[in-house]
PDB file of C-alpha atoms in Angstrom:
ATOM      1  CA  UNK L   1       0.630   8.014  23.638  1.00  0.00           C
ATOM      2  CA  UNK L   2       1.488   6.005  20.606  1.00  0.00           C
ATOM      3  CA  UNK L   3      -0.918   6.351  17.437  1.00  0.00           C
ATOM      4  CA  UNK L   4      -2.327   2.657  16.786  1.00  0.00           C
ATOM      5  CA  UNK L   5      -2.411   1.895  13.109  1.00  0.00           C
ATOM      6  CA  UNK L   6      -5.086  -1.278  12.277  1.00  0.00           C
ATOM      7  CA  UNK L   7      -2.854  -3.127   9.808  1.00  0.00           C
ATOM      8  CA  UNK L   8      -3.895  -5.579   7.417  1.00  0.00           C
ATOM      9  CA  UNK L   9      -2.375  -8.719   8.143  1.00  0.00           C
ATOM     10  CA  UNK L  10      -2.792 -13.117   7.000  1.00  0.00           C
ATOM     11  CA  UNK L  11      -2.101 -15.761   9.070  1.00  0.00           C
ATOM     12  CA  UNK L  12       1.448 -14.198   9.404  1.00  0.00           C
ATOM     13  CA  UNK L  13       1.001 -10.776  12.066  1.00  0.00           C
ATOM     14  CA  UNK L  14       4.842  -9.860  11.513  1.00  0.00           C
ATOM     15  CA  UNK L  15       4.090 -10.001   7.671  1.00  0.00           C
ATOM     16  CA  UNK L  16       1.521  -6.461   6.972  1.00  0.00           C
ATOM     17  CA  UNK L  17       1.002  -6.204   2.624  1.00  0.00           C
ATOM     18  CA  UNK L  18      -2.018  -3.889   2.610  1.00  0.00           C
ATOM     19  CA  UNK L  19      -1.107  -1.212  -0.217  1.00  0.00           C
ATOM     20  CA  UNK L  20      -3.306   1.180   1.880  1.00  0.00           C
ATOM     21  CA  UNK L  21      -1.949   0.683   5.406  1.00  0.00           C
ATOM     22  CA  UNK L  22       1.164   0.929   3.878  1.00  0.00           C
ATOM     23  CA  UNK L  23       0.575   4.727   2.669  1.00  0.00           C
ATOM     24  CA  UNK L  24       0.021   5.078   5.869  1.00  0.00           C
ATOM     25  CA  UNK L  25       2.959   3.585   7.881  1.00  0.00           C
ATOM     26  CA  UNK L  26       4.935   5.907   5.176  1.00  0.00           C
ATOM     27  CA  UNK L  27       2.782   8.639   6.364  1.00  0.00           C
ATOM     28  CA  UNK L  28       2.837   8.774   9.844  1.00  0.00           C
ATOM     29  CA  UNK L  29       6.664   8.275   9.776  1.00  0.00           C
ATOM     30  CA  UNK L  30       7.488  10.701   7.357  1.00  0.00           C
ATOM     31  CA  UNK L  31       5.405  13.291  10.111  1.00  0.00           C
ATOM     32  CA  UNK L  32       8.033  11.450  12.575  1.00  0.00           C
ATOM     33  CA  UNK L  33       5.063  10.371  14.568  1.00  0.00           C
ATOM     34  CA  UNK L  34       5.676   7.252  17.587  1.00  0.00           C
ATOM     35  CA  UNK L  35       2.975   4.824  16.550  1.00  0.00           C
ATOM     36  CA  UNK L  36       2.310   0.969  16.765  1.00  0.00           C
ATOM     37  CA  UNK L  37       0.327  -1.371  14.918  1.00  0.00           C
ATOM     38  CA  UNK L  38      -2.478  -3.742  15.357  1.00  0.00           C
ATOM     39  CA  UNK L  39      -2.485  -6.981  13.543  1.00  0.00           C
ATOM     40  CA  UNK L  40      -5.749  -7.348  11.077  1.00  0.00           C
ATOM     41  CA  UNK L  41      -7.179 -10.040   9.496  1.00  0.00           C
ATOM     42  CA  UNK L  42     -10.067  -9.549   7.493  1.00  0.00           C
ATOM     43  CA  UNK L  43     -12.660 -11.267   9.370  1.00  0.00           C
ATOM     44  CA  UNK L  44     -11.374  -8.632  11.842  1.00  0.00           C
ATOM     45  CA  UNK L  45     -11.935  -5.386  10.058  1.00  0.00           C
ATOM     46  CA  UNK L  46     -15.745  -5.231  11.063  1.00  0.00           C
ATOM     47  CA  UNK L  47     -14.862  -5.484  15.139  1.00  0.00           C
ATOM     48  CA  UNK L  48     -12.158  -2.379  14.418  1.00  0.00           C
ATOM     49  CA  UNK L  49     -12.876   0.715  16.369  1.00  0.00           C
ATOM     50  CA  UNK L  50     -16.777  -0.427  16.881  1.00  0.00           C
ATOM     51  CA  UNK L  51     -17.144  -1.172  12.907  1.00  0.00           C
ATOM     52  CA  UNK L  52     -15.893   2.344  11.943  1.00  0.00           C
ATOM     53  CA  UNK L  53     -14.580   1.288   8.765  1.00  0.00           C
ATOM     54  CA  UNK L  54     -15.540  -1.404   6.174  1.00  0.00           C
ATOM     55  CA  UNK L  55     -11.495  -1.370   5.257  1.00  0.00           C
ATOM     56  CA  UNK L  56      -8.179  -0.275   6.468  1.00  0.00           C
ATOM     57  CA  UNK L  57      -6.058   1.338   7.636  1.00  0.00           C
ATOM     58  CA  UNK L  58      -7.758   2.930  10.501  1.00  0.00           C
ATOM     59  CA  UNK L  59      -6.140   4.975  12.888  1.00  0.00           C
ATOM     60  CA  UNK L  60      -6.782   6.059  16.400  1.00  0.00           C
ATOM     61  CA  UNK L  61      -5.082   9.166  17.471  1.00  0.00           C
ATOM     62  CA  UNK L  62      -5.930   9.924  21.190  1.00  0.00           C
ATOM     63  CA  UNK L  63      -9.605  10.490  21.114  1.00  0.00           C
ATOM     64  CA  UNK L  64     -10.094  10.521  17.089  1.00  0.00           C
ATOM     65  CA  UNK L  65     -10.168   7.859  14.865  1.00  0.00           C
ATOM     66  CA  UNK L  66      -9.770   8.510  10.791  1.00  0.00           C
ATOM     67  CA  UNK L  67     -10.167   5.475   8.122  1.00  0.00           C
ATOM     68  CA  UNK L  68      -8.666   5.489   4.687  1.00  0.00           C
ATOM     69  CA  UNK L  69      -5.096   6.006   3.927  1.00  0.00           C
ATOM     70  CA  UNK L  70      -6.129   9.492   2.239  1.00  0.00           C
ATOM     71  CA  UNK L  71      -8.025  10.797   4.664  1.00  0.00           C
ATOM     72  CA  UNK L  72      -5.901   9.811   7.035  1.00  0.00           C
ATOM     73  CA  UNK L  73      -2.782  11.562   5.322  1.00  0.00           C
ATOM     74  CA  UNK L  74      -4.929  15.094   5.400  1.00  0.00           C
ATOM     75  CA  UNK L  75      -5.394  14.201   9.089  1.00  0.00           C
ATOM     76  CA  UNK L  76      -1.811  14.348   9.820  1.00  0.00           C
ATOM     77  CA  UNK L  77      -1.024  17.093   7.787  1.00  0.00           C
ATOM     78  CA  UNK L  78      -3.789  19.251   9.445  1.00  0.00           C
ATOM     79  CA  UNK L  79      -2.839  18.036  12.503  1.00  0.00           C
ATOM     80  CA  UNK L  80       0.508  18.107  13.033  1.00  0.00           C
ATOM     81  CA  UNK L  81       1.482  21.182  10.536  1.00  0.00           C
ATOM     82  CA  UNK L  82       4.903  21.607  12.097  1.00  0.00           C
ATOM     83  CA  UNK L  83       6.328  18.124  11.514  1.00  0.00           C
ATOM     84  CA  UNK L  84       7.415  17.367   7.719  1.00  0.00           C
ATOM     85  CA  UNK L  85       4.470  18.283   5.050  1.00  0.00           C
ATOM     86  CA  UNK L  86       3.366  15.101   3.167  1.00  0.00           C
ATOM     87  CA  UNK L  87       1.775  17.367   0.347  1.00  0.00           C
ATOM     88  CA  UNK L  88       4.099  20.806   0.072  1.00  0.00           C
ATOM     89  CA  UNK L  89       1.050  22.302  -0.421  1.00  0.00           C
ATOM     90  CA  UNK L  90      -2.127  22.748  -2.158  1.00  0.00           C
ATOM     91  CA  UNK L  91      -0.918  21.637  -5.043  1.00  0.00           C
ATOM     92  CA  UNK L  92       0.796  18.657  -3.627  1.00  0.00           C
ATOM     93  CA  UNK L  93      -2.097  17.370  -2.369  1.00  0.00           C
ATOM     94  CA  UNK L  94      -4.191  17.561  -5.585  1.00  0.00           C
ATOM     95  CA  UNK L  95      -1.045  16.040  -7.345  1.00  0.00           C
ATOM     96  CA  UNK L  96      -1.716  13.135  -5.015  1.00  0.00           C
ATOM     97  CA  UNK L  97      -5.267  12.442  -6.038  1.00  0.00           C
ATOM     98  CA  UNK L  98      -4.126  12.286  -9.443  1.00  0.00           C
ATOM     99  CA  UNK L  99      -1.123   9.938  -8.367  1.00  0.00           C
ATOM    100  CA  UNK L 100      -3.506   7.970  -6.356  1.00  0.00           C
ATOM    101  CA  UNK L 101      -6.295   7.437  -9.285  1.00  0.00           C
ATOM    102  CA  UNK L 102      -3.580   6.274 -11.515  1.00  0.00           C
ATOM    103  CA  UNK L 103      -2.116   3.821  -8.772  1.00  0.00           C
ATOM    104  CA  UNK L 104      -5.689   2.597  -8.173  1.00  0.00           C
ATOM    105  CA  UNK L 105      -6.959   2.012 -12.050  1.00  0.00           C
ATOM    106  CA  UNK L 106      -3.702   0.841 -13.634  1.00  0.00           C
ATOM    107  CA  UNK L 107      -1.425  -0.536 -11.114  1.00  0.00           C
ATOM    108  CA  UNK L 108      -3.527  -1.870  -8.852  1.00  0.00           C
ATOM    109  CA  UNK L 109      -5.654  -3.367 -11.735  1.00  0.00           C
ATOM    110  CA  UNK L 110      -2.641  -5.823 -12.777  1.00  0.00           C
ATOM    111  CA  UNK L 111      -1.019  -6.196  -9.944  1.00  0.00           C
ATOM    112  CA  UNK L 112      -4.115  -7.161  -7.532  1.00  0.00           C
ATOM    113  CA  UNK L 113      -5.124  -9.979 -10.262  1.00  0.00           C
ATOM    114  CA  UNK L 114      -1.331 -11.356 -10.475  1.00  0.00           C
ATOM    115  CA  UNK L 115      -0.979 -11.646  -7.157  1.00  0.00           C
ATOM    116  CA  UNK L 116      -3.959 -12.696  -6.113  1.00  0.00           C
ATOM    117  CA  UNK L 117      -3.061 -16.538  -5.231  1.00  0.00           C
ATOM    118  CA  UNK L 118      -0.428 -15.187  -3.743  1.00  0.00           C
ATOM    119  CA  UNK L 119      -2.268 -13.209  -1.067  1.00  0.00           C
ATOM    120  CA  UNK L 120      -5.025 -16.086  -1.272  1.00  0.00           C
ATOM    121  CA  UNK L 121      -1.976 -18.260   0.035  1.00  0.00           C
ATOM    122  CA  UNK L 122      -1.297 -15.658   3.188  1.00  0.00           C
ATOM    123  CA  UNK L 123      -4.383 -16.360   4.407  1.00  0.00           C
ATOM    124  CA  UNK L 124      -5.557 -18.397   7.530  1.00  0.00           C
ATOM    125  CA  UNK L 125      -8.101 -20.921   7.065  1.00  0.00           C
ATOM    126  CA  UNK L 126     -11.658 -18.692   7.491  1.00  0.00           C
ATOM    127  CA  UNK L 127      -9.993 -15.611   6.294  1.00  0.00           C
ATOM    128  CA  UNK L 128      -8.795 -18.039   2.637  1.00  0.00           C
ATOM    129  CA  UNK L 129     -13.192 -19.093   2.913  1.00  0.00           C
ATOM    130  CA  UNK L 130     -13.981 -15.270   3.340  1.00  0.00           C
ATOM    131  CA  UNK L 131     -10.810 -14.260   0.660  1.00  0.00           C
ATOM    132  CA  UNK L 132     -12.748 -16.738  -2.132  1.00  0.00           C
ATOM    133  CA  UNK L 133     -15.976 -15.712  -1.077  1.00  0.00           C
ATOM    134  CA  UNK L 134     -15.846 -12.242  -1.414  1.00  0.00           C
ATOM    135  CA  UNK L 135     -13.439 -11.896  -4.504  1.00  0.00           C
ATOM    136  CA  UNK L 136     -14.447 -14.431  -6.738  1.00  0.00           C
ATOM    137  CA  UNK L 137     -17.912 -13.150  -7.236  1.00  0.00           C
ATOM    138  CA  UNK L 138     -15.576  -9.263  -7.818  1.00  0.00           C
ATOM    139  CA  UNK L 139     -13.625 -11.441 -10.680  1.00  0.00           C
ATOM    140  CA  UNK L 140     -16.630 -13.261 -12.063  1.00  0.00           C
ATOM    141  CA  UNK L 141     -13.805 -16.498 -11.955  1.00  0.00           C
ATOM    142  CA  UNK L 142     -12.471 -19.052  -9.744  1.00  0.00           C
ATOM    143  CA  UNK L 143      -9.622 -17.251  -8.331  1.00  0.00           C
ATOM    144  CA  UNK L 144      -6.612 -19.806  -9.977  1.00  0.00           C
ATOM    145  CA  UNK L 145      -7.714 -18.570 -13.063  1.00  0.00           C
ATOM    146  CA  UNK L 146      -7.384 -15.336 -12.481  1.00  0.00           C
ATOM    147  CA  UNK L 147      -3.515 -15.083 -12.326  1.00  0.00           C
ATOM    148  CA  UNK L 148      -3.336 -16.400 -15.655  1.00  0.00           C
ATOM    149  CA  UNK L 149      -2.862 -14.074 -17.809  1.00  0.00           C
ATOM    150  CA  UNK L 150      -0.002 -12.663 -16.015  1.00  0.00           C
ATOM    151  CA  UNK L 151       2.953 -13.470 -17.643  1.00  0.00           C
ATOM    152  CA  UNK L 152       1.355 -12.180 -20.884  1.00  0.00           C
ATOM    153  CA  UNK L 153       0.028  -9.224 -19.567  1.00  0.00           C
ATOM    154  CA  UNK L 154       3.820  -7.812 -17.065  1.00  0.00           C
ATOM    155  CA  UNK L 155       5.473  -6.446 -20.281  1.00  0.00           C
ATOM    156  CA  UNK L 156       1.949  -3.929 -20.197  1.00  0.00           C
ATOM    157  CA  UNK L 157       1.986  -3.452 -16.644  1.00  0.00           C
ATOM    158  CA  UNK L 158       6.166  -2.676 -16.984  1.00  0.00           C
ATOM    159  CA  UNK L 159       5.149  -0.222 -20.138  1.00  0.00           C
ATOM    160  CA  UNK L 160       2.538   1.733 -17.805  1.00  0.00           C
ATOM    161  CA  UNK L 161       5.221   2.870 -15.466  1.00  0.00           C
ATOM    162  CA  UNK L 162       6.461   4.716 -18.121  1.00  0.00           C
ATOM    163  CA  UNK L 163       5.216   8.065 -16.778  1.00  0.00           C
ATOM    164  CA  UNK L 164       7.087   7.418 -13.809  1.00  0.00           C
ATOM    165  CA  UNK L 165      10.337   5.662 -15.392  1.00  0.00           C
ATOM    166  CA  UNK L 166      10.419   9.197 -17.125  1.00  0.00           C
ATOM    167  CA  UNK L 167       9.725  11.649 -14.896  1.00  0.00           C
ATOM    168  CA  UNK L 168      12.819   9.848 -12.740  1.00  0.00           C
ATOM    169  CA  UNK L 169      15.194  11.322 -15.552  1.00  0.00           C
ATOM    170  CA  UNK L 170      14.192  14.764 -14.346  1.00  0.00           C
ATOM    171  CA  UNK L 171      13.804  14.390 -10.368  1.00  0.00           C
ATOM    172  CA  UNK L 172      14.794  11.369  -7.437  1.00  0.00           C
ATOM    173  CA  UNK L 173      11.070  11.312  -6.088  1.00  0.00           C
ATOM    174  CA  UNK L 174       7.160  11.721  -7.340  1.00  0.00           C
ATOM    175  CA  UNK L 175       7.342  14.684  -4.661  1.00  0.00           C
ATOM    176  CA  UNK L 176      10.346  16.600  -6.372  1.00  0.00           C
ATOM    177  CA  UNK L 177      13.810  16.506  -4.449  1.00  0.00           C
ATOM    178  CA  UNK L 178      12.580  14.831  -1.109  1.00  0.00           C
ATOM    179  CA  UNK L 179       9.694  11.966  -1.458  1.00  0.00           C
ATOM    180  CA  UNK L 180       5.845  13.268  -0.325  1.00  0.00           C
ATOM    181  CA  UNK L 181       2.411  11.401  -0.381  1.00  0.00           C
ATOM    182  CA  UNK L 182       2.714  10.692  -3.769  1.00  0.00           C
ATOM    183  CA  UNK L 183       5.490   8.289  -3.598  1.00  0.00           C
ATOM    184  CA  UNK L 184       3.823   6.883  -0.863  1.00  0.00           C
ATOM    185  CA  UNK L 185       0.955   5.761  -3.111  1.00  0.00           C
ATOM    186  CA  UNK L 186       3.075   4.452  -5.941  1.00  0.00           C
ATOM    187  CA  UNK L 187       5.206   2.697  -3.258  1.00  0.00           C
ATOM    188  CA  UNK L 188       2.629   1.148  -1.689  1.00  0.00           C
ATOM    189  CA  UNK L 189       0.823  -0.673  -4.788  1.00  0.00           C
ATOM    190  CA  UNK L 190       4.594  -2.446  -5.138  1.00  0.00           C
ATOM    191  CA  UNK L 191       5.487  -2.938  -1.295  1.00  0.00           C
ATOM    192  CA  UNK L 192       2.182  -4.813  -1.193  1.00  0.00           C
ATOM    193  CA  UNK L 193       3.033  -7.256  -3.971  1.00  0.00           C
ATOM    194  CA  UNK L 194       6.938  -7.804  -2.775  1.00  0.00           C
ATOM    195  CA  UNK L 195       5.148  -8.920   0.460  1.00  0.00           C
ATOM    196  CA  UNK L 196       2.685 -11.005  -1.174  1.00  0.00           C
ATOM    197  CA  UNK L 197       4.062 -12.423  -3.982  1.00  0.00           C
ATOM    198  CA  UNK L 198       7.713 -14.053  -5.620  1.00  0.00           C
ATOM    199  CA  UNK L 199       6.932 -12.593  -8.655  1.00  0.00           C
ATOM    200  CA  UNK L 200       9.470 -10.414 -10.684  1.00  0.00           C
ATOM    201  CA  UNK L 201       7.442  -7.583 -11.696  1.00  0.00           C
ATOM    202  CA  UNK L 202      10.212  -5.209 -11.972  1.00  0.00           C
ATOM    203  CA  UNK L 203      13.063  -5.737 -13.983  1.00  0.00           C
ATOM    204  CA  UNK L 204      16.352  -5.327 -11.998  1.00  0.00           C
ATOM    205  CA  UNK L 205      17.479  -2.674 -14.088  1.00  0.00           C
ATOM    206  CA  UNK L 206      14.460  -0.786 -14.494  1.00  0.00           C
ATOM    207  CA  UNK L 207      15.505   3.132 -12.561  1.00  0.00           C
ATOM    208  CA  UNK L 208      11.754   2.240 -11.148  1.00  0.00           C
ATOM    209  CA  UNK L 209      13.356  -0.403  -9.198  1.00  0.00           C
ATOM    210  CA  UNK L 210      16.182   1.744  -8.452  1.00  0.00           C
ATOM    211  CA  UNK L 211      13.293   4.275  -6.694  1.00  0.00           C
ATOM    212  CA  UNK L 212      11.520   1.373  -5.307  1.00  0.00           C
ATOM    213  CA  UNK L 213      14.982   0.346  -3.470  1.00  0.00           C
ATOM    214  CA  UNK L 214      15.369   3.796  -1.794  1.00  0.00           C
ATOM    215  CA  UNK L 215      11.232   4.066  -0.735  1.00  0.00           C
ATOM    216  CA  UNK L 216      12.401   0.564   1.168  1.00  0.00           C
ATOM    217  CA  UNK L 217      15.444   2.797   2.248  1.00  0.00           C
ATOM    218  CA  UNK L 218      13.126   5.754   4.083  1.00  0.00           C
ATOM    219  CA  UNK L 219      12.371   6.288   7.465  1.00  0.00           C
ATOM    220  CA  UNK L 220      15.453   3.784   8.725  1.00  0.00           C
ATOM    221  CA  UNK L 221      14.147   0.755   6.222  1.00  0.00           C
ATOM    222  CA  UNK L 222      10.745   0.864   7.403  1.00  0.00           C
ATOM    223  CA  UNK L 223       9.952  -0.695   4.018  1.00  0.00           C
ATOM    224  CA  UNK L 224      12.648  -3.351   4.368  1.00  0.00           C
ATOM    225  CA  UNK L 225      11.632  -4.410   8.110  1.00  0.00           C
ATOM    226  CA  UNK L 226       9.012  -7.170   6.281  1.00  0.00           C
ATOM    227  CA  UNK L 227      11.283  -9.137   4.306  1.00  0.00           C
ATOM    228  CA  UNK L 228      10.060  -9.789   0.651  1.00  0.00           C
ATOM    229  CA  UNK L 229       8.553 -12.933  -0.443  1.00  0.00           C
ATOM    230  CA  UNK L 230      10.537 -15.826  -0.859  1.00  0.00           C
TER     231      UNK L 230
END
C-alpha cells in the first residue's frame, strides 16, 4: 500500500509549494518509496488524520502516522534502513539540524515575506480570509506591505547563500558526492517560492542555481513535475 503524503495545496491541487511537504516528497523518493498525495488546504489541516498535526506534511504509513518533515525523515530512515540513507549517518543527521536551522532563520525569513502576496494570491476564497487572518497579526502589517522591502533586501538574501555558493566549489551536493536530507531542506525553502512566486531570486548564473536545476533534476524531475510560476 502506497504511503499518503498530506500536501499543502491553494485553490490549485496539481500546484503543492509547502517548503516542508516538499522535504518530504524528496524524502520518501530518495528511500524509493510508492506513495501518493493528498491535496491540503489550510482550512483542511485541522480534519488531517483526526487533528494529528497543527501543520504539514503528515504522513500515514500503514498503521502509523508521523507529522513534520523532520520527524518524518528519521521515520523513514529507521524504518526502511535498507533503501538509500537520507543522513549517511550520525553525523549526517546532526548536519541536517544545522542545515535546517539555517534554512528556517535566514532563508525562510526573506523568502516567506517576499513571497507572501504571492502565496496570498494561491489561495481560495476562505483559505485568502484564514491566510490574512492568521499572518497579518505574525507580521504586525497588512500583508501588501509586507513584500516591500524586497527588492532592497534580494542582494542580502543572494549574499546569505554564500556558505552554500562556496561549499559548491568543493562538492556537487550539501550531502557530499550524492544529495541527502540536507539538500532536501535547502531545496525546499526555493522549490516553495518557484511555485509561489515570479520572482527572480536567483541570478541565472549563480552555481546555486546551477544546484537548484539538478535538485529539480532528482528522482525523474520530481521537482520539475509542478511547473514554476509564470
Amino acid at each position: 500500500m502506497a504511503i499518503l503524503l498530506y500536501d499543502l495545496v491553494g485553490s490549485d491541487p496539481s500546484r503543492p509549494y509547502s517548503p516542508h511537504c516538499w522535504k518530504t516528497a524528496m524524502s520518501l523518493a530518495h528511500k524509493g518509496l510508492e506513495f501518493e498525495t493528498v491535496p491540503t488546504r489550510f482550512l483542511d489541516v485541522p480534519t488531517v488524520e483526526g487533528g494529528v498535526s497543527k501543520t504539514v506534511p503528515v504522513i500515514r504509513d500503514g498503521a502509523r502516522v508521523v507529522a513534520d518533515s523532520f520527524a518524518i525523515a528519521l521515520y523513514l530512515e529507521e524504518t526502511y534502513p535498507d533503501r538509500p540513507s537520507l543522513f549517511g549517518g550520525e553525523g549526517g543527521e546532526a548536519m541536517s539540524r544545522f542545515i535546517e536551522r539555517w534554512s528556517q532563520t535566514i532563508l525562510h525569513t526573506y523568502l516567506g515575506a517576499a513571497a507572501l502576496m504571492d502565496i496570498y494570491g494561491m489561495q481560495d476564497e476562505p483559505n485568502r480570509a484564514y491566510f490574512r487572518q492568521s499572518r497579518e497579526p505574525r507580521f504586525g502589517k497588512k500583508l501588501e506591505e509586507v513584500p516591500g522591502g524586497r527588492d532592497a533586501g534580494l542582494a542580502a538574501f543572494r549574499g546569505s547563500l554564500e556558505p552554500l555558493r562556496s561549499m559548491l566549489a568543493y562538492q556537487p551536493w550539501i550531502g557530499g558526492p550524492s544529495p541527502l536530507f540536507p539538500d532536501y531542506i535547502v531545496f525546499g525553502a526555493l522549490q516553495w517560492v518557484r511555485v509561489a512566486s515570479p520572482y527572480q531570486f536567483l541570478a541565472a548564473d549563480d552555481p546555486v542555481s546551477e544546484w537548484f536545476g539538478r535538485c529539480l533534476d532528482l528522482h525523474e524531475g520530481l521537482g520539475r513535475g509542478v511547473p514554476a510560476a509564470a
